[in-house]
Coordinates of C-alpha atoms in Angstrom, one line a residue:
Chain A
X3 CA -125.8 126.9 -14.7
X4 CA -123.5 127.8 -16.6
X5 CA -121.6 129.3 -14.0
X6 CA -121.5 125.9 -11.8
X7 CA -121.0 123.7 -15.2
X8 CA -117.7 126.1 -16.4
X9 CA -116.2 126.1 -12.6
X10 CA -116.6 121.7 -13.1
X11 CA -115.5 122.1 -16.2
X12 CA -112.4 124.3 -15.3
X13 CA -111.2 121.6 -12.8
X14 CA -111.4 119.0 -15.9
X15 CA -109.4 120.7 -18.4
X16 CA -105.7 122.4 -18.5
X17 CA -105.1 126.0 -19.8
X18 CA -105.2 126.8 -23.7
X19 CA -107.2 123.6 -24.3
X20 CA -108.5 123.6 -27.6
X21 CA -112.6 123.4 -27.2
X22 CA -116.0 123.0 -29.2
X23 CA -119.0 123.0 -27.7
X24 CA -122.0 121.3 -29.3
X25 CA -125.4 123.6 -28.7
X26 CA -123.3 126.7 -27.5
X27 CA -126.5 128.2 -27.1
X28 CA -125.5 132.1 -26.4
X29 CA -121.7 131.4 -25.7
X30 CA -121.4 131.7 -21.9
X31 CA -119.7 129.2 -21.2
X32 CA -117.2 129.4 -23.5
X33 CA -116.8 132.7 -23.5
X34 CA -116.4 131.9 -19.1
X35 CA -114.1 129.4 -20.4
X36 CA -111.8 131.8 -22.5
X37 CA -111.6 134.2 -20.0
X38 CA -110.5 132.2 -16.8
X39 CA -108.7 128.9 -19.0
X40 CA -107.5 130.7 -21.9
X41 CA -109.2 128.1 -23.9
X42 CA -109.0 128.6 -27.6
X43 CA -113.3 127.5 -28.1
X44 CA -115.8 127.5 -31.0
X45 CA -119.2 127.1 -30.1
X46 CA -121.7 125.5 -32.9
X47 CA -125.5 126.2 -32.7
X48 CA -128.3 126.5 -35.2
X49 CA -130.2 129.3 -33.5
X50 CA -129.5 132.6 -35.4
X51 CA -130.7 134.7 -32.2
X52 CA -128.2 133.0 -30.3
X53 CA -125.4 132.9 -32.9
X54 CA -125.6 136.7 -33.2
X55 CA -125.3 136.7 -29.4
X56 CA -122.2 134.8 -29.6
X57 CA -120.5 136.7 -32.2
X58 CA -121.4 139.8 -30.3
X59 CA -119.0 138.2 -26.9
X60 CA -117.0 137.8 -29.6
X61 CA -117.3 133.7 -29.2
X62 CA -116.2 132.1 -32.5
X63 CA -119.3 129.8 -33.7
X64 CA -120.4 127.7 -36.5
X65 CA -124.1 127.5 -37.7
X66 CA -124.5 123.7 -37.7
X67 CA -127.7 121.2 -37.1
X68 CA -125.3 118.5 -35.1
X69 CA -128.3 116.0 -36.2
X70 CA -126.8 116.1 -39.4
X71 CA -123.4 115.4 -38.4
X72 CA -120.2 116.7 -37.2
X73 CA -117.7 114.4 -38.9
X74 CA -116.3 117.5 -40.6
X75 CA -114.8 119.1 -37.3
X76 CA -112.5 115.5 -36.6
X77 CA -109.2 117.7 -38.1
X78 CA -109.3 120.3 -36.1
X79 CA -107.5 118.4 -33.3
X80 CA -110.1 119.3 -30.1
X81 CA -109.1 118.6 -26.4
X82 CA -112.5 118.7 -25.0
X83 CA -115.9 118.7 -26.9
X84 CA -118.7 119.7 -24.9
X85 CA -122.4 119.1 -25.1
X86 CA -124.5 120.2 -22.2
X87 CA -128.1 119.4 -22.3
X88 CA -128.6 118.9 -25.7
X89 CA -127.7 115.2 -26.5
X90 CA -131.5 114.1 -25.2
X91 CA -132.2 115.8 -28.2
X92 CA -130.5 114.4 -31.0
X93 CA -131.6 111.4 -33.4
X94 CA -128.7 109.4 -32.5
X95 CA -127.2 110.3 -28.9
X96 CA -124.9 106.9 -29.2
X97 CA -123.7 108.3 -32.9
X98 CA -123.0 111.6 -31.4
X99 CA -121.3 110.4 -28.2
X100 CA -118.9 108.0 -30.5
X101 CA -118.5 110.7 -32.6
X102 CA -117.2 113.8 -30.0
X103 CA -114.9 111.0 -29.1
X104 CA -113.2 111.0 -32.2
X105 CA -113.0 114.6 -33.0
X106 CA -111.4 115.3 -29.3
X107 CA -109.6 113.7 -26.8
X108 CA -112.0 113.8 -24.3
X109 CA -115.5 115.0 -23.8
X110 CA -118.2 116.9 -21.5
X111 CA -121.9 115.6 -21.2
X112 CA -124.2 116.7 -19.2
X113 CA -127.8 115.6 -19.4
X114 CA -131.0 116.1 -17.5
X115 CA -132.2 112.9 -15.1
X116 CA -135.4 111.0 -16.0
X117 CA -134.5 109.2 -12.9
X118 CA -135.1 112.1 -10.3
X119 CA -137.9 111.4 -7.9
X120 CA -140.1 114.3 -9.2
X121 CA -140.0 112.9 -12.8
X122 CA -140.8 109.2 -11.0
X123 CA -143.3 110.8 -9.2
X124 CA -145.5 112.6 -12.5
X125 CA -145.3 109.3 -14.0
X126 CA -146.3 107.1 -11.0
X127 CA -149.2 109.7 -11.7
X128 CA -149.6 108.3 -15.1
X129 CA -148.5 111.9 -16.7
X130 CA -145.1 112.4 -18.2
X131 CA -142.9 114.3 -16.4
X132 CA -143.1 118.2 -16.5
X133 CA -140.4 119.7 -14.1
X134 CA -138.8 123.1 -14.1
X135 CA -135.9 121.3 -15.7
X136 CA -137.8 119.2 -17.9
X137 CA -140.5 122.0 -18.6
X138 CA -142.6 121.5 -21.7
X139 CA -145.1 119.2 -22.1
X140 CA -144.6 115.9 -24.5
X141 CA -145.8 116.8 -27.5
X142 CA -144.0 120.1 -27.2
X143 CA -140.7 119.1 -26.0
X144 CA -137.0 118.9 -28.0
X145 CA -136.3 116.1 -25.5
X146 CA -136.8 113.0 -27.8
X147 CA -134.2 110.5 -25.6
X148 CA -134.2 111.2 -22.1
X149 CA -132.7 109.1 -19.7
X150 CA -131.8 108.2 -16.6
X151 CA -128.1 108.7 -15.4
X152 CA -128.2 104.3 -15.0
X153 CA -129.3 104.4 -18.9
X154 CA -126.9 106.6 -19.5
X155 CA -123.9 105.2 -17.7
X156 CA -125.2 101.7 -19.1
X157 CA -125.2 103.0 -22.6
X158 CA -121.3 104.1 -21.8
X159 CA -120.5 101.0 -20.6
X160 CA -121.9 99.2 -23.6
X161 CA -119.9 101.6 -25.8
X162 CA -116.4 100.9 -24.3
X163 CA -116.5 104.6 -23.2
X164 CA -114.8 105.5 -19.4
X165 CA -116.0 107.5 -17.3
X166 CA -113.1 109.8 -16.2
X167 CA -115.1 112.0 -13.8
X168 CA -119.1 112.4 -12.9
X169 CA -120.7 115.5 -10.9
X170 CA -124.2 115.2 -9.6
X171 CA -126.3 118.4 -9.6
X172 CA -129.2 119.1 -7.3
X173 CA -132.3 121.0 -7.9
X174 CA -130.6 124.6 -7.3
X175 CA -127.7 123.0 -10.0
X176 CA -125.2 122.7 -7.0
X177 CA -123.2 119.7 -5.9
X178 CA -125.6 118.5 -3.0
X179 CA -124.7 116.2 -0.5
X180 CA -126.6 113.8 -0.9
X181 CA -127.2 113.8 -4.5
X182 CA -124.2 111.7 -4.9
X183 CA -124.9 109.0 -2.7
X184 CA -128.7 108.0 -4.6
X185 CA -128.0 110.2 -8.0
X186 CA -130.7 108.7 -10.1
X187 CA -132.8 109.2 -7.7
X188 CA -131.6 112.5 -6.4
X189 CA -129.8 114.2 -9.4
X190 CA -131.4 116.8 -11.5
X191 CA -128.4 116.9 -13.8
X192 CA -125.3 114.6 -14.6
X193 CA -122.0 116.3 -15.7
X194 CA -119.7 113.2 -16.8
X195 CA -116.2 113.8 -18.2
X196 CA -115.5 111.1 -21.2
X197 CA -112.9 109.4 -22.9
X198 CA -112.6 106.7 -25.2
Chain B
X14 CA -124.2 161.2 -46.8
X15 CA -120.9 162.9 -48.0
X16 CA -119.1 160.7 -50.8
X17 CA -115.5 161.3 -52.0
X18 CA -114.3 160.0 -55.2
X19 CA -110.8 160.6 -56.4
X20 CA -108.7 159.2 -58.8
X21 CA -105.7 158.7 -57.3
X22 CA -102.5 158.1 -59.2
X23 CA -99.5 155.5 -58.5
X24 CA -96.7 156.7 -60.7
X25 CA -94.5 154.1 -59.5
X26 CA -96.4 151.5 -60.9
X27 CA -97.2 147.8 -59.9
X28 CA -95.1 144.4 -60.6
X29 CA -98.2 141.8 -61.2
X30 CA -98.4 138.2 -60.4
X31 CA -97.5 137.7 -63.8
X32 CA -94.3 139.1 -64.0
X33 CA -95.9 141.9 -66.2
X34 CA -95.3 145.4 -65.0
X35 CA -97.8 148.6 -65.3
X36 CA -95.3 151.3 -65.1
X37 CA -98.1 153.7 -63.7
X38 CA -101.3 153.2 -62.9
X39 CA -104.7 154.8 -61.7
X40 CA -107.2 153.6 -59.3
X41 CA -110.9 155.2 -58.7
X42 CA -111.9 155.5 -55.2
X43 CA -115.0 156.4 -53.3
X44 CA -114.9 156.8 -49.7
X45 CA -117.5 158.1 -46.9
X46 CA -117.6 159.1 -43.2
X47 CA -114.5 160.4 -41.4
X48 CA -111.0 159.1 -40.6
X49 CA -110.7 159.2 -36.9
X50 CA -107.4 160.7 -35.0
X51 CA -106.4 157.6 -34.3
X52 CA -106.6 156.1 -37.9
X53 CA -108.5 153.1 -36.3
X54 CA -112.3 153.4 -38.1
X55 CA -111.3 152.6 -41.7
X56 CA -113.1 150.0 -43.9
X57 CA -112.3 148.6 -46.8
X58 CA -115.0 147.4 -49.5
X59 CA -114.2 145.1 -52.1
X60 CA -116.3 144.6 -55.3
X61 CA -117.3 141.9 -56.7
X62 CA -116.6 141.1 -60.5
X63 CA -119.0 143.6 -62.0
X64 CA -118.9 146.1 -59.3
X65 CA -117.3 149.3 -58.8
X66 CA -116.0 152.4 -56.4
X67 CA -119.5 153.5 -56.0
X68 CA -120.9 151.6 -52.9
X69 CA -123.4 153.3 -51.6
X70 CA -125.3 156.6 -52.1
X71 CA -126.8 158.0 -55.4
X72 CA -124.4 158.8 -58.4
X73 CA -125.6 161.1 -61.3
X74 CA -123.8 158.4 -63.7
X75 CA -123.5 155.4 -61.7
X76 CA -127.0 155.2 -60.1
X77 CA -127.2 153.9 -56.4
X78 CA -124.4 152.1 -55.2
X79 CA -124.1 148.8 -55.2
X80 CA -124.0 148.5 -51.3
X81 CA -126.1 150.9 -50.5
X82 CA -127.9 148.5 -48.1
X83 CA -125.4 147.6 -46.1
X84 CA -123.2 150.7 -46.2
X85 CA -124.0 154.0 -45.0
X86 CA -125.3 156.1 -42.1
X87 CA -126.6 153.8 -39.5
X88 CA -126.3 150.8 -41.5
X89 CA -124.2 147.4 -41.2
X90 CA -121.2 149.1 -41.9
X91 CA -121.9 153.0 -40.6
X92 CA -120.5 155.5 -42.4
X93 CA -121.4 158.0 -38.9
X94 CA -118.6 156.1 -37.5
X95 CA -116.7 154.2 -40.3
X96 CA -114.0 155.5 -42.7
X97 CA -115.1 153.1 -45.7
X98 CA -112.8 153.0 -48.8
X99 CA -113.7 150.8 -51.9
X100 CA -111.6 151.3 -55.2
X101 CA -112.8 150.6 -58.7
X102 CA -110.1 147.3 -58.9
X103 CA -107.5 147.6 -61.3
X104 CA -108.5 146.4 -64.9
X105 CA -112.0 147.2 -64.0
X106 CA -113.7 149.8 -66.1
X107 CA -115.2 152.3 -64.1
X108 CA -112.3 154.8 -64.0
X109 CA -109.4 153.0 -62.8
X110 CA -106.3 151.9 -65.0
X111 CA -108.3 149.2 -67.3
X112 CA -108.6 147.9 -70.9
X113 CA -110.7 150.8 -71.8
X114 CA -108.1 153.4 -70.2
X115 CA -105.4 155.2 -71.9
X116 CA -101.8 153.3 -72.2
X117 CA -99.5 156.2 -70.9
X118 CA -96.4 154.3 -72.7
X119 CA -98.5 154.4 -76.2
X120 CA -101.2 157.0 -75.7
X121 CA -103.5 154.3 -77.2
X122 CA -106.4 152.3 -75.5
X123 CA -105.0 149.3 -73.9
X124 CA -107.5 146.8 -75.3
X125 CA -106.1 143.6 -75.3
X126 CA -103.0 144.9 -74.2
X127 CA -104.0 145.5 -70.7
X128 CA -102.4 142.6 -68.6
X129 CA -104.2 139.9 -67.1
X130 CA -104.2 140.8 -63.2
X131 CA -105.0 138.5 -60.5
X132 CA -107.0 138.7 -57.2
X133 CA -103.5 138.7 -55.3
X134 CA -102.6 142.0 -57.8
X135 CA -105.7 143.8 -56.6
X136 CA -105.1 143.0 -52.8
X137 CA -101.1 144.4 -53.6
X138 CA -102.7 147.4 -54.9
X139 CA -105.2 147.8 -52.4
X140 CA -102.3 147.9 -49.9
X141 CA -100.8 150.7 -52.3
X142 CA -104.2 152.5 -51.9
X143 CA -104.3 152.2 -48.2
X144 CA -100.3 153.5 -47.7
X145 CA -101.3 156.5 -50.1
X146 CA -104.2 157.3 -47.7
X147 CA -101.9 157.0 -44.7
X148 CA -104.2 154.0 -43.0
X149 CA -102.2 152.0 -41.0
X150 CA -104.7 149.2 -40.9
X151 CA -107.8 148.0 -41.7
X152 CA -110.6 147.8 -39.0
X153 CA -112.2 145.4 -41.3
X154 CA -112.0 144.0 -44.9
X155 CA -115.3 143.3 -46.4
X156 CA -116.9 141.9 -49.5
X157 CA -119.1 139.5 -51.2
X158 CA -118.6 137.0 -53.7
X159 CA -115.2 138.0 -56.0
X160 CA -114.9 141.0 -52.8
X161 CA -115.2 138.0 -50.5
X162 CA -112.2 136.7 -52.2
X163 CA -110.0 140.1 -52.0
X164 CA -111.1 140.1 -48.0
X165 CA -109.8 136.5 -47.4
X166 CA -106.5 136.8 -49.5
X167 CA -105.9 140.7 -47.2
X168 CA -105.6 138.5 -43.9
X169 CA -103.6 135.8 -46.0
X170 CA -101.2 138.5 -47.6
X171 CA -101.0 141.3 -45.1
X172 CA -101.8 139.4 -41.8
X173 CA -100.4 142.7 -39.3
X174 CA -103.1 145.3 -41.7
X175 CA -106.6 143.4 -41.4
X176 CA -108.5 143.4 -37.9
X177 CA -111.3 141.6 -39.3
X178 CA -112.1 140.0 -42.6
X179 CA -115.9 139.9 -43.9
X180 CA -116.4 137.2 -46.4
X181 CA -119.5 136.8 -47.8
X182 CA -121.1 134.1 -50.1
X183 CA -117.6 133.4 -51.5
X184 CA -115.1 130.8 -51.9
X185 CA -111.5 129.9 -51.4
X186 CA -111.1 129.0 -55.0
X187 CA -114.1 128.9 -57.8
X188 CA -115.8 125.3 -58.5
X189 CA -115.6 123.6 -61.6
X190 CA -118.9 124.8 -62.4
X191 CA -117.9 128.5 -61.6
X192 CA -115.3 128.4 -64.1
X193 CA -117.4 126.5 -67.3
X194 CA -120.0 129.1 -66.6
X195 CA -117.6 132.2 -67.2
X196 CA -116.2 130.5 -70.3
X197 CA -119.3 130.3 -71.5
X198 CA -119.7 133.9 -71.1
X199 CA -116.5 134.7 -72.2
X200 CA -117.0 132.8 -75.7
X201 CA -120.0 134.7 -76.4
X202 CA -118.0 137.8 -76.1
X203 CA -115.2 136.2 -77.7
X204 CA -117.3 135.2 -80.9
X205 CA -119.0 138.6 -81.4
X206 CA -117.9 140.1 -84.3
X207 CA -117.3 143.1 -82.9
X208 CA -114.7 141.7 -80.6
X209 CA -111.7 141.9 -82.8
X210 CA -109.6 140.0 -80.8
X211 CA -110.4 142.7 -77.6
X212 CA -109.0 145.7 -80.0
X213 CA -112.5 146.8 -80.7
X214 CA -112.0 150.3 -79.6
X215 CA -109.7 150.6 -83.1
X216 CA -112.7 149.7 -85.1
X217 CA -115.1 151.9 -83.0
X218 CA -117.5 149.6 -82.2
X219 CA -118.2 147.3 -79.0
X220 CA -119.0 143.6 -78.9
X221 CA -122.5 144.4 -77.5
X222 CA -124.3 141.3 -78.3
X223 CA -121.5 138.9 -76.8
X224 CA -121.6 141.1 -73.5
X225 CA -125.5 141.0 -73.3
X226 CA -125.4 137.4 -73.5
X227 CA -122.7 137.0 -70.9
X228 CA -124.2 139.1 -68.7
X229 CA -127.7 137.3 -69.2
X230 CA -126.1 134.0 -68.5
X231 CA -124.7 135.6 -65.4
X232 CA -127.5 137.0 -64.0
X233 CA -129.4 133.5 -63.9
X234 CA -126.5 132.2 -62.2
X235 CA -126.8 135.2 -59.5
X236 CA -130.4 134.4 -58.4
X237 CA -131.9 131.5 -56.9
X238 CA -134.8 129.2 -58.7
X239 CA -137.2 130.5 -56.2
X240 CA -136.8 134.3 -56.1
X241 CA -137.2 133.5 -60.2
X242 CA -140.2 131.4 -59.6
X243 CA -141.7 134.1 -57.2
X244 CA -140.9 137.0 -58.7
X245 CA -141.5 135.9 -62.6
X246 CA -143.4 132.7 -62.4
X247 CA -144.5 131.8 -65.7
X248 CA -145.9 135.2 -66.2
X249 CA -146.5 136.9 -69.8
X250 CA -144.6 140.1 -70.5
X251 CA -147.2 142.7 -71.2
X252 CA -147.5 143.7 -75.3
X253 CA -146.8 147.1 -74.9
X254 CA -143.5 146.6 -72.7
X255 CA -141.5 144.2 -74.8
X256 CA -138.2 144.8 -75.5
X257 CA -138.9 142.8 -78.8
X258 CA -141.2 141.0 -80.6
X259 CA -140.0 137.5 -80.0
X260 CA -140.5 137.9 -75.9
X261 CA -143.3 135.7 -74.2
X262 CA -142.5 135.7 -70.5
X263 CA -141.6 138.1 -67.6
X264 CA -138.5 136.6 -67.3
X265 CA -137.2 137.0 -71.0
X266 CA -137.7 140.4 -71.0
X267 CA -136.0 140.9 -67.9
X268 CA -132.9 139.1 -68.9
X269 CA -133.2 140.9 -72.4
X270 CA -133.3 144.1 -70.4
X271 CA -130.4 143.7 -67.8
X272 CA -128.6 142.4 -70.5
X273 CA -128.5 145.9 -72.5
X274 CA -128.2 147.9 -69.7
X275 CA -125.1 145.9 -68.9
X276 CA -123.5 145.4 -72.3
X277 CA -123.8 149.5 -72.6
X278 CA -121.7 150.4 -69.3
X279 CA -119.6 147.7 -68.9
X280 CA -116.3 146.7 -71.0
X281 CA -116.0 143.7 -72.6
X282 CA -112.6 143.1 -72.3
X283 CA -112.7 143.6 -68.5
X284 CA -115.8 141.4 -68.8
X285 CA -112.7 139.0 -69.6
X286 CA -110.0 139.6 -67.2
X287 CA -112.2 139.9 -64.2
X288 CA -113.8 136.5 -64.7
X289 CA -110.4 135.2 -65.8
X290 CA -109.2 136.6 -62.2
X291 CA -112.0 135.0 -60.4
X292 CA -111.1 131.2 -61.9
X293 CA -107.4 131.9 -61.6
X294 CA -107.9 132.5 -57.8
X295 CA -107.3 129.6 -55.1
X296 CA -106.6 130.6 -51.6
X297 CA -104.9 127.3 -51.2
X298 CA -101.8 127.8 -53.3
X299 CA -99.1 126.8 -53.3
X300 CA -99.6 124.7 -50.1
X301 CA -103.1 123.8 -49.4
X302 CA -105.7 125.7 -48.1
X303 CA -104.5 125.0 -44.0
X304 CA -101.3 126.0 -44.8
X305 CA -102.1 129.3 -46.6
X306 CA -104.5 130.2 -43.4
X307 CA -100.9 129.7 -41.0
X308 CA -100.5 133.0 -40.4
X309 CA -103.9 135.1 -40.7
X310 CA -104.4 137.3 -37.3
X311 CA -107.4 138.8 -38.4
X312 CA -110.8 137.9 -37.1
X313 CA -113.1 135.8 -39.9
X314 CA -116.9 136.2 -40.6
X315 CA -118.1 134.1 -43.4
X316 CA -121.2 134.0 -44.4
X317 CA -123.0 132.1 -46.9
X318 CA -126.7 132.1 -48.1
X319 CA -129.0 128.4 -48.6
X320 CA -129.8 130.2 -51.9
X321 CA -127.1 130.9 -53.1
X322 CA -125.8 128.0 -56.1
X323 CA -123.3 130.0 -57.6
X324 CA -121.2 129.4 -54.1
X325 CA -122.9 127.9 -51.8
X326 CA -122.8 127.5 -48.1
X327 CA -120.7 125.3 -48.0
X328 CA -117.6 127.0 -49.9
X329 CA -117.5 129.4 -47.3
X330 CA -117.5 126.6 -44.6
X331 CA -114.0 125.4 -46.6
X332 CA -112.7 128.4 -45.3
X333 CA -114.3 128.0 -41.7
X334 CA -112.6 124.1 -41.3
X335 CA -109.3 125.5 -42.5
X336 CA -109.4 128.3 -40.0
X337 CA -110.4 126.3 -37.3
X338 CA -107.1 123.9 -38.2
X339 CA -105.2 126.9 -37.5
X340 CA -107.0 128.2 -34.2
X341 CA -108.2 131.1 -35.9
X342 CA -110.8 133.2 -34.5
X343 CA -113.6 132.3 -37.0
X344 CA -117.4 132.4 -37.0
X345 CA -119.4 130.5 -40.0
X346 CA -123.2 131.8 -40.5
X347 CA -125.7 130.6 -43.0
X348 CA -128.6 132.6 -43.9
X349 CA -131.7 132.1 -46.3
X350 CA -130.9 135.1 -48.7
X351 CA -134.0 135.3 -50.8
X352 CA -132.1 136.3 -53.9
X353 CA -129.6 133.6 -54.6
X354 CA -125.5 134.4 -55.2
X355 CA -127.0 138.5 -55.2
X356 CA -128.1 137.7 -51.2
X357 CA -125.3 139.5 -49.8
X358 CA -125.8 142.7 -51.6
X359 CA -129.6 143.1 -50.0
X360 CA -129.9 144.2 -46.2
X361 CA -132.0 141.7 -44.2
X362 CA -132.3 142.3 -40.1
X363 CA -130.0 139.1 -39.5
X364 CA -127.4 139.5 -41.8
X365 CA -127.0 143.4 -40.9
X366 CA -127.1 142.4 -37.1
X367 CA -124.3 140.1 -37.7
X368 CA -122.1 142.2 -39.7
X369 CA -122.6 145.2 -37.2
X370 CA -121.8 142.6 -34.0
X371 CA -118.9 141.2 -35.7
X372 CA -117.3 144.8 -36.4
X373 CA -118.0 145.9 -32.6
X374 CA -116.8 142.2 -31.1

């Protein structure tokens, strides 16, 4: 997923952009962008083991709980902030979106689509969705704010956030032929470039 | 592990930040490991306020090195791979020129006549040491607390001479509360009847009580409340091992013991000088921290510990945020740390791993 995502992001940002990746995991995405786009990036991560791996890769990383606020990074003038597959884990996704857009010119958000047909099928059968993309059961999942593609785009409209570009990924993490025709039904994941 | 101690003389002296000139001075150093052929494996360790040059291994007089858990063969700062150097800071009391050494100009103990030095002066003298040892640059400069301030200052003062800096349990400057604590400690020394305005050597005494009280207070600030609770709780000291009759609790006995031990080995003038240097340091002088960090080329690793209330993790974060404004390759990690401010001294898997990964990244 990091490879496809970095390919998408590579098309969206100029060389040498200053990037902050919230929930950067082991820093693979940033590392790719650092190598291929010469970006100057910082990762933000809470997991100590993942932080160690970032440091081993030479990816600058900050230990921080994103839920406790990201305002302090505002003065660092980022070109782009990234939140990949994490926004649904936050207590206030809408606040986080606005914060990201105040600390960087643009932001990239990716989110799992609860409207994906397999999720719908699960719910039709009276169960919470458990899919390869959303593997945890309802009592274990960190995804406390799941939404559909439609829900997310409505939030953007409500918050007056402009969607500059978007890409929908299918089950194999690729841009499928039909996926973008009815993304709310066929896309597993949505990738958005946003601006305010 | 082979360690090498030596006293290095600097006959050309040094002009201090204050304008005061020391016509000559000595630095006591200890080193471990070997400088490789390309001279690319040197690490400078900077000690905290009451530390000295004896970082690792055993020493007859100085006991186990203060950072023995981190520095040594196969440890986080691996002496099989790196050449690790540490000096007793100028103004200290473990062999380098300081208030308890002879002033070559007068042939008398300096005492109160030893000039105030600063973190900037220490870094300047360490640079002279680097040149003396024929080391072209430091692969890493590392230190905790006041040692972390020196590591930071190295990256500011000599951006081309430091590849990496490990800044642990430190801050860009001391807080008001830090200064307040230090002033209480200094006051207890100054008010000891044996202090004689710093010239106690002339009277053949030492201000032991003042120094002891200062250390007892300091010690409280180095530990966390939780650590003290777990280690001592409200347990009573057994009567055979009480330091004095007035003692009830184990914590009292512990502080009495630590205070006594310290007051017999540390110099009172050095205590005042070191804490003053710590209080006076401000990495953001004169135009603010962001401006100060502008020319840094080193990679930074800033580590704070949740249990540290003397230099809590947020203080390290001030450095991180200023570094980010300057596009410096800087990471900021917070670890639990069981020992409060002293956590930087102790090995944990996470702490050592992060240091090791940072130095090879």
